[in-house]
PDB file of C-alpha atoms in Angstrom:
ATOM      1  CA  UNK A   1      62.467 -17.597  66.720  1.00 61.00           C
ATOM      2  CA  UNK A   2      64.381 -18.035  63.486  1.00 65.00           C
ATOM      3  CA  UNK A   3      66.026 -21.243  64.659  1.00 71.00           C
ATOM      4  CA  UNK A   4      62.750 -22.946  65.581  1.00 80.00           C
ATOM      5  CA  UNK A   5      59.980 -24.569  63.562  1.00 90.00           C
ATOM      6  CA  UNK A   6      56.335 -24.112  64.508  1.00 94.00           C
ATOM      7  CA  UNK A   7      53.637 -26.330  62.994  1.00 96.00           C
ATOM      8  CA  UNK A   8      49.879 -26.475  63.447  1.00 97.00           C
ATOM      9  CA  UNK A   9      48.851 -30.116  63.568  1.00 97.00           C
ATOM     10  CA  UNK A  10      45.260 -30.835  62.511  1.00 98.00           C
ATOM     11  CA  UNK A  11      43.266 -34.040  62.114  1.00 98.00           C
ATOM     12  CA  UNK A  12      40.009 -34.801  60.341  1.00 98.00           C
ATOM     13  CA  UNK A  13      37.484 -37.194  61.838  1.00 98.00           C
ATOM     14  CA  UNK A  14      35.399 -38.022  58.791  1.00 95.00           C
ATOM     15  CA  UNK A  15      32.835 -40.827  59.095  1.00 93.00           C
ATOM     16  CA  UNK A  16      34.733 -43.880  60.214  1.00 94.00           C
ATOM     17  CA  UNK A  17      36.351 -45.215  63.371  1.00 97.00           C
ATOM     18  CA  UNK A  18      38.925 -43.889  65.858  1.00 98.00           C
ATOM     19  CA  UNK A  19      42.665 -44.289  65.379  1.00 98.00           C
ATOM     20  CA  UNK A  20      43.895 -44.779  68.927  1.00 97.00           C
ATOM     21  CA  UNK A  21      47.414 -45.410  67.592  1.00 97.00           C
ATOM     22  CA  UNK A  22      47.711 -41.704  66.866  1.00 98.00           C
ATOM     23  CA  UNK A  23      45.667 -40.368  69.757  1.00 98.00           C
ATOM     24  CA  UNK A  24      47.600 -42.229  72.441  1.00 97.00           C
ATOM     25  CA  UNK A  25      50.879 -40.799  71.153  1.00 97.00           C
ATOM     26  CA  UNK A  26      49.453 -37.278  71.116  1.00 98.00           C
ATOM     27  CA  UNK A  27      48.353 -37.684  74.724  1.00 98.00           C
ATOM     28  CA  UNK A  28      51.517 -39.412  75.938  1.00 97.00           C
ATOM     29  CA  UNK A  29      53.818 -36.870  74.292  1.00 97.00           C
ATOM     30  CA  UNK A  30      51.582 -33.894  75.171  1.00 97.00           C
ATOM     31  CA  UNK A  31      51.277 -32.808  71.528  1.00 98.00           C
ATOM     32  CA  UNK A  32      48.454 -30.291  70.945  1.00 98.00           C
ATOM     33  CA  UNK A  33      46.260 -30.605  67.874  1.00 98.00           C
ATOM     34  CA  UNK A  34      43.102 -29.214  66.296  1.00 98.00           C
ATOM     35  CA  UNK A  35      40.548 -31.963  65.619  1.00 98.00           C
ATOM     36  CA  UNK A  36      37.844 -31.427  62.977  1.00 98.00           C
ATOM     37  CA  UNK A  37      34.935 -33.765  63.715  1.00 98.00           C
ATOM     38  CA  UNK A  38      31.684 -34.612  61.968  1.00 98.00           C
ATOM     39  CA  UNK A  39      28.457 -35.397  63.798  1.00 98.00           C
ATOM     40  CA  UNK A  40      28.542 -38.838  62.187  1.00 97.00           C
ATOM     41  CA  UNK A  41      31.964 -39.533  63.650  1.00 98.00           C
ATOM     42  CA  UNK A  42      30.963 -38.359  67.132  1.00 97.00           C
ATOM     43  CA  UNK A  43      27.840 -40.531  67.059  1.00 97.00           C
ATOM     44  CA  UNK A  44      29.799 -43.625  66.043  1.00 97.00           C
ATOM     45  CA  UNK A  45      32.819 -43.119  68.320  1.00 98.00           C
ATOM     46  CA  UNK A  46      31.751 -42.023  71.804  1.00 97.00           C
ATOM     47  CA  UNK A  47      34.835 -43.551  73.420  1.00 97.00           C
ATOM     48  CA  UNK A  48      37.162 -41.762  71.025  1.00 97.00           C
ATOM     49  CA  UNK A  49      35.357 -38.481  71.604  1.00 97.00           C
ATOM     50  CA  UNK A  50      35.563 -39.008  75.358  1.00 97.00           C
ATOM     51  CA  UNK A  51      39.325 -39.469  75.138  1.00 97.00           C
ATOM     52  CA  UNK A  52      39.684 -36.218  73.204  1.00 97.00           C
ATOM     53  CA  UNK A  53      37.431 -34.332  75.601  1.00 97.00           C
ATOM     54  CA  UNK A  54      39.415 -35.631  78.569  1.00 97.00           C
ATOM     55  CA  UNK A  55      42.364 -33.519  77.368  1.00 97.00           C
ATOM     56  CA  UNK A  56      41.036 -29.996  76.677  1.00 96.00           C
ATOM     57  CA  UNK A  57      44.513 -28.605  77.162  1.00 96.00           C
ATOM     58  CA  UNK A  58      45.694 -30.594  74.137  1.00 97.00           C
ATOM     59  CA  UNK A  59      42.756 -30.825  71.744  1.00 98.00           C
ATOM     60  CA  UNK A  60      40.518 -28.182  70.208  1.00 97.00           C
ATOM     61  CA  UNK A  61      37.352 -29.727  68.744  1.00 98.00           C
ATOM     62  CA  UNK A  62      36.267 -27.959  65.550  1.00 98.00           C
ATOM     63  CA  UNK A  63      33.622 -28.306  62.845  1.00 98.00           C
ATOM     64  CA  UNK A  64      33.934 -30.752  59.931  1.00 97.00           C
ATOM     65  CA  UNK A  65      30.207 -30.668  59.197  1.00 96.00           C
ATOM     66  CA  UNK A  66      27.244 -32.784  60.146  1.00 97.00           C
ATOM     67  CA  UNK A  67      27.193 -35.466  57.430  1.00 96.00           C
ATOM     68  CA  UNK A  68      30.577 -34.896  55.737  1.00 96.00           C
ATOM     69  CA  UNK A  69      29.040 -33.152  52.721  1.00 96.00           C
ATOM     70  CA  UNK A  70      31.344 -30.907  50.624  1.00 95.00           C
ATOM     71  CA  UNK A  71      30.222 -27.232  50.597  1.00 96.00           C
ATOM     72  CA  UNK A  72      30.162 -27.145  46.817  1.00 95.00           C
ATOM     73  CA  UNK A  73      27.404 -25.839  44.541  1.00 96.00           C
ATOM     74  CA  UNK A  74      26.024 -27.817  41.619  1.00 95.00           C
ATOM     75  CA  UNK A  75      25.381 -31.478  40.869  1.00 94.00           C
ATOM     76  CA  UNK A  76      28.587 -33.494  41.130  1.00 94.00           C
ATOM     77  CA  UNK A  77      30.599 -35.789  43.340  1.00 95.00           C
ATOM     78  CA  UNK A  78      34.084 -35.349  44.800  1.00 94.00           C
ATOM     79  CA  UNK A  79      35.991 -38.520  45.711  1.00 92.00           C
ATOM     80  CA  UNK A  80      32.664 -40.310  45.371  1.00 92.00           C
ATOM     81  CA  UNK A  81      30.861 -37.986  47.803  1.00 94.00           C
ATOM     82  CA  UNK A  82      27.868 -36.014  46.516  1.00 94.00           C
ATOM     83  CA  UNK A  83      28.228 -32.296  47.148  1.00 93.00           C
ATOM     84  CA  UNK A  84      25.702 -30.150  48.999  1.00 93.00           C
ATOM     85  CA  UNK A  85      24.427 -28.611  45.767  1.00 92.00           C
ATOM     86  CA  UNK A  86      22.914 -25.367  47.029  1.00 96.00           C
ATOM     87  CA  UNK A  87      23.491 -22.728  49.691  1.00 96.00           C
ATOM     88  CA  UNK A  88      20.698 -23.806  52.087  1.00 96.00           C
ATOM     89  CA  UNK A  89      22.138 -27.325  52.191  1.00 96.00           C
ATOM     90  CA  UNK A  90      25.603 -25.938  52.862  1.00 97.00           C
ATOM     91  CA  UNK A  91      24.305 -23.816  55.717  1.00 97.00           C
ATOM     92  CA  UNK A  92      22.585 -26.840  57.244  1.00 97.00           C
ATOM     93  CA  UNK A  93      25.748 -28.922  56.968  1.00 97.00           C
ATOM     94  CA  UNK A  94      27.854 -26.269  58.697  1.00 97.00           C
ATOM     95  CA  UNK A  95      25.321 -25.161  61.295  1.00 97.00           C
ATOM     96  CA  UNK A  96      24.177 -28.654  62.271  1.00 97.00           C
ATOM     97  CA  UNK A  97      27.790 -29.764  62.599  1.00 97.00           C
ATOM     98  CA  UNK A  98      28.450 -26.875  64.961  1.00 97.00           C
ATOM     99  CA  UNK A  99      25.288 -27.592  66.928  1.00 97.00           C
ATOM    100  CA  UNK A 100      26.355 -31.218  67.395  1.00 97.00           C
ATOM    101  CA  UNK A 101      29.714 -30.089  68.768  1.00 97.00           C
ATOM    102  CA  UNK A 102      28.073 -27.676  71.196  1.00 97.00           C
ATOM    103  CA  UNK A 103      25.763 -30.445  72.397  1.00 96.00           C
ATOM    104  CA  UNK A 104      28.599 -32.937  72.842  1.00 95.00           C
ATOM    105  CA  UNK A 105      31.251 -30.639  74.282  1.00 94.00           C
ATOM    106  CA  UNK A 106      29.523 -27.564  75.698  1.00 94.00           C
ATOM    107  CA  UNK A 107      31.842 -25.390  73.606  1.00 93.00           C
ATOM    108  CA  UNK A 108      31.210 -23.444  70.414  1.00 95.00           C
ATOM    109  CA  UNK A 109      33.490 -24.264  67.467  1.00 96.00           C
ATOM    110  CA  UNK A 110      35.076 -21.357  65.615  1.00 95.00           C
ATOM    111  CA  UNK A 111      36.739 -23.131  62.676  1.00 97.00           C
ATOM    112  CA  UNK A 112      35.200 -25.075  59.813  1.00 98.00           C
ATOM    113  CA  UNK A 113      36.908 -27.411  57.371  1.00 97.00           C
ATOM    114  CA  UNK A 114      35.061 -28.801  54.378  1.00 96.00           C
ATOM    115  CA  UNK A 115      34.557 -32.462  53.724  1.00 94.00           C
ATOM    116  CA  UNK A 116      37.124 -33.330  50.995  1.00 94.00           C
ATOM    117  CA  UNK A 117      38.720 -29.896  51.505  1.00 93.00           C
ATOM    118  CA  UNK A 118      36.888 -28.414  48.503  1.00 95.00           C
ATOM    119  CA  UNK A 119      34.739 -25.257  48.492  1.00 96.00           C
ATOM    120  CA  UNK A 120      32.913 -23.273  45.873  1.00 96.00           C
ATOM    121  CA  UNK A 121      34.765 -19.923  46.242  1.00 96.00           C
ATOM    122  CA  UNK A 122      31.562 -17.879  46.541  1.00 96.00           C
ATOM    123  CA  UNK A 123      30.504 -20.037  49.495  1.00 96.00           C
ATOM    124  CA  UNK A 124      33.507 -19.127  51.668  1.00 96.00           C
ATOM    125  CA  UNK A 125      32.222 -15.646  52.637  1.00 96.00           C
ATOM    126  CA  UNK A 126      28.853 -17.206  53.458  1.00 96.00           C
ATOM    127  CA  UNK A 127      30.512 -19.634  55.875  1.00 97.00           C
ATOM    128  CA  UNK A 128      32.559 -16.827  57.396  1.00 96.00           C
ATOM    129  CA  UNK A 129      29.375 -14.819  57.887  1.00 95.00           C
ATOM    130  CA  UNK A 130      28.100 -17.720  59.987  1.00 95.00           C
ATOM    131  CA  UNK A 131      31.003 -17.063  62.367  1.00 95.00           C
ATOM    132  CA  UNK A 132      33.606 -19.560  61.180  1.00 96.00           C
ATOM    133  CA  UNK A 133      37.157 -19.206  59.973  1.00 96.00           C
ATOM    134  CA  UNK A 134      38.132 -21.652  57.235  1.00 96.00           C
ATOM    135  CA  UNK A 135      40.489 -24.330  58.526  1.00 95.00           C
ATOM    136  CA  UNK A 136      42.759 -24.714  55.548  1.00 94.00           C
ATOM    137  CA  UNK A 137      46.052 -26.569  55.393  1.00 96.00           C
ATOM    138  CA  UNK A 138      49.359 -26.375  53.574  1.00 96.00           C
ATOM    139  CA  UNK A 139      50.513 -30.000  53.838  1.00 97.00           C
ATOM    140  CA  UNK A 140      48.362 -33.114  53.482  1.00 97.00           C
ATOM    141  CA  UNK A 141      50.289 -35.784  55.313  1.00 97.00           C
ATOM    142  CA  UNK A 142      48.307 -38.828  54.263  1.00 97.00           C
ATOM    143  CA  UNK A 143      46.218 -37.786  51.226  1.00 95.00           C
ATOM    144  CA  UNK A 144      42.980 -38.949  52.775  1.00 94.00           C
ATOM    145  CA  UNK A 145      44.646 -41.802  54.690  1.00 95.00           C
ATOM    146  CA  UNK A 146      45.557 -43.373  51.342  1.00 96.00           C
ATOM    147  CA  UNK A 147      49.366 -43.447  51.576  1.00 97.00           C
ATOM    148  CA  UNK A 148      51.800 -45.987  52.970  1.00 97.00           C
ATOM    149  CA  UNK A 149      53.279 -45.445  56.404  1.00 98.00           C
ATOM    150  CA  UNK A 150      56.691 -44.654  54.938  1.00 98.00           C
ATOM    151  CA  UNK A 151      55.337 -41.987  52.597  1.00 98.00           C
ATOM    152  CA  UNK A 152      53.286 -40.349  55.332  1.00 98.00           C
ATOM    153  CA  UNK A 153      56.252 -40.223  57.691  1.00 98.00           C
ATOM    154  CA  UNK A 154      58.477 -38.721  54.988  1.00 97.00           C
ATOM    155  CA  UNK A 155      55.913 -36.068  54.083  1.00 97.00           C
ATOM    156  CA  UNK A 156      55.500 -35.022  57.701  1.00 97.00           C
ATOM    157  CA  UNK A 157      59.244 -34.916  58.323  1.00 95.00           C
ATOM    158  CA  UNK A 158      59.588 -32.485  55.397  1.00 94.00           C
ATOM    159  CA  UNK A 159      57.207 -29.937  56.933  1.00 95.00           C
ATOM    160  CA  UNK A 160      58.421 -26.362  57.063  1.00 94.00           C
ATOM    161  CA  UNK A 161      57.985 -23.669  59.670  1.00 94.00           C
ATOM    162  CA  UNK A 162      54.434 -22.313  59.536  1.00 93.00           C
ATOM    163  CA  UNK A 163      52.882 -25.364  57.891  1.00 96.00           C
ATOM    164  CA  UNK A 164      49.384 -26.501  58.789  1.00 97.00           C
ATOM    165  CA  UNK A 165      49.410 -30.287  58.514  1.00 98.00           C
ATOM    166  CA  UNK A 166      46.265 -32.344  57.970  1.00 98.00           C
ATOM    167  CA  UNK A 167      46.018 -36.072  58.591  1.00 98.00           C
ATOM    168  CA  UNK A 168      43.170 -38.413  59.487  1.00 98.00           C
ATOM    169  CA  UNK A 169      42.139 -39.788  62.856  1.00 98.00           C
ATOM    170  CA  UNK A 170      39.361 -42.039  61.587  1.00 97.00           C
ATOM    171  CA  UNK A 171      41.151 -44.891  59.786  1.00 97.00           C
ATOM    172  CA  UNK A 172      42.674 -47.233  62.387  1.00 97.00           C
ATOM    173  CA  UNK A 173      43.005 -50.132  59.941  1.00 97.00           C
ATOM    174  CA  UNK A 174      45.077 -48.300  57.357  1.00 97.00           C
ATOM    175  CA  UNK A 175      48.889 -48.116  57.418  1.00 97.00           C
ATOM    176  CA  UNK A 176      48.842 -44.340  57.082  1.00 98.00           C
ATOM    177  CA  UNK A 177      48.198 -43.990  60.808  1.00 98.00           C
ATOM    178  CA  UNK A 178      51.484 -45.672  61.646  1.00 98.00           C
ATOM    179  CA  UNK A 179      53.138 -43.185  59.323  1.00 98.00           C
ATOM    180  CA  UNK A 180      51.580 -40.310  61.244  1.00 98.00           C
ATOM    181  CA  UNK A 181      53.065 -41.709  64.459  1.00 98.00           C
ATOM    182  CA  UNK A 182      56.507 -41.994  62.876  1.00 98.00           C
ATOM    183  CA  UNK A 183      56.154 -38.528  61.379  1.00 97.00           C
ATOM    184  CA  UNK A 184      55.292 -37.068  64.784  1.00 97.00           C
ATOM    185  CA  UNK A 185      58.353 -38.662  66.328  1.00 96.00           C
ATOM    186  CA  UNK A 186      60.567 -37.343  63.519  1.00 96.00           C
ATOM    187  CA  UNK A 187      59.222 -33.826  64.010  1.00 96.00           C
ATOM    188  CA  UNK A 188      59.827 -34.110  67.741  1.00 95.00           C
ATOM    189  CA  UNK A 189      63.427 -35.158  67.162  1.00 94.00           C
ATOM    190  CA  UNK A 190      63.832 -32.083  64.988  1.00 92.00           C
ATOM    191  CA  UNK A 191      62.708 -29.843  67.842  1.00 92.00           C
ATOM    192  CA  UNK A 192      59.361 -28.849  66.328  1.00 95.00           C
ATOM    193  CA  UNK A 193      56.888 -26.776  68.338  1.00 95.00           C
ATOM    194  CA  UNK A 194      53.269 -27.838  67.850  1.00 97.00           C
ATOM    195  CA  UNK A 195      50.395 -25.378  68.184  1.00 96.00           C
ATOM    196  CA  UNK A 196      46.612 -25.359  67.903  1.00 96.00           C
ATOM    197  CA  UNK A 197      44.894 -23.078  65.421  1.00 94.00           C
ATOM    198  CA  UNK A 198      42.990 -21.276  68.173  1.00 88.00           C
ATOM    199  CA  UNK A 199      46.268 -20.435  69.913  1.00 84.00           C
ATOM    200  CA  UNK A 200      47.944 -18.723  66.959  1.00 81.00           C
ATOM    201  CA  UNK A 201      45.123 -17.081  64.966  1.00 68.00           C
ATOM    202  CA  UNK A 202      43.970 -13.860  66.593  1.00 51.00           C
ATOM    203  CA  UNK A 203      41.884 -12.425  63.758  1.00 48.00           C
ATOM    204  CA  UNK A 204      39.585 -13.767  61.085  1.00 52.00           C
ATOM    205  CA  UNK A 205      41.635 -14.485  57.953  1.00 47.00           C
ATOM    206  CA  UNK A 206      40.739 -12.794  54.688  1.00 43.00           C
ATOM    207  CA  UNK A 207      40.056 -14.801  51.538  1.00 41.00           C
ATOM    208  CA  UNK A 208      39.423 -11.836  49.212  1.00 36.00           C
TER     209      UNK A 208
END
């Protein structure tokens, strides 16, 4: 409806810990979200994963790769992370991440989001051919969990209808997580409807 705002809320679980500050609010307020997890994160945070899996009506668990390696060709680093380098390494990163999710959850992921959010353009069709839609985003709430709580909250409150928000669920010691909580409450006060990616996307998107 024209007078309502719908937002897809997504979180990345890169290697790190589990931000229960955010997760408990999502559960308590019944806010659905799409969670992109790495195998490394699942291995290190079994209790956090268990909490997410206890609420399948709220959380969709999707693929953020096995080792949090950017699907980028060549010899370089992005934000200090060395890229995959070649196509076989990219396929391993994506496929092994999906396999880890199937093992942990019993469900097959259908979305993939790159570590760092960067892709070599020619790699995108290769990932799609593996059966994944690319989990992009239009609004980065916390810029890699690097912003202050106030800035994160303000960025989230400015979201527009149709935005896909990304924030991080793996940095419990950073102030950005408190900003996510405040941003969620601001969006709720504004009457926002939250949706999961798997509930609104009915066809594979085209990146031609």
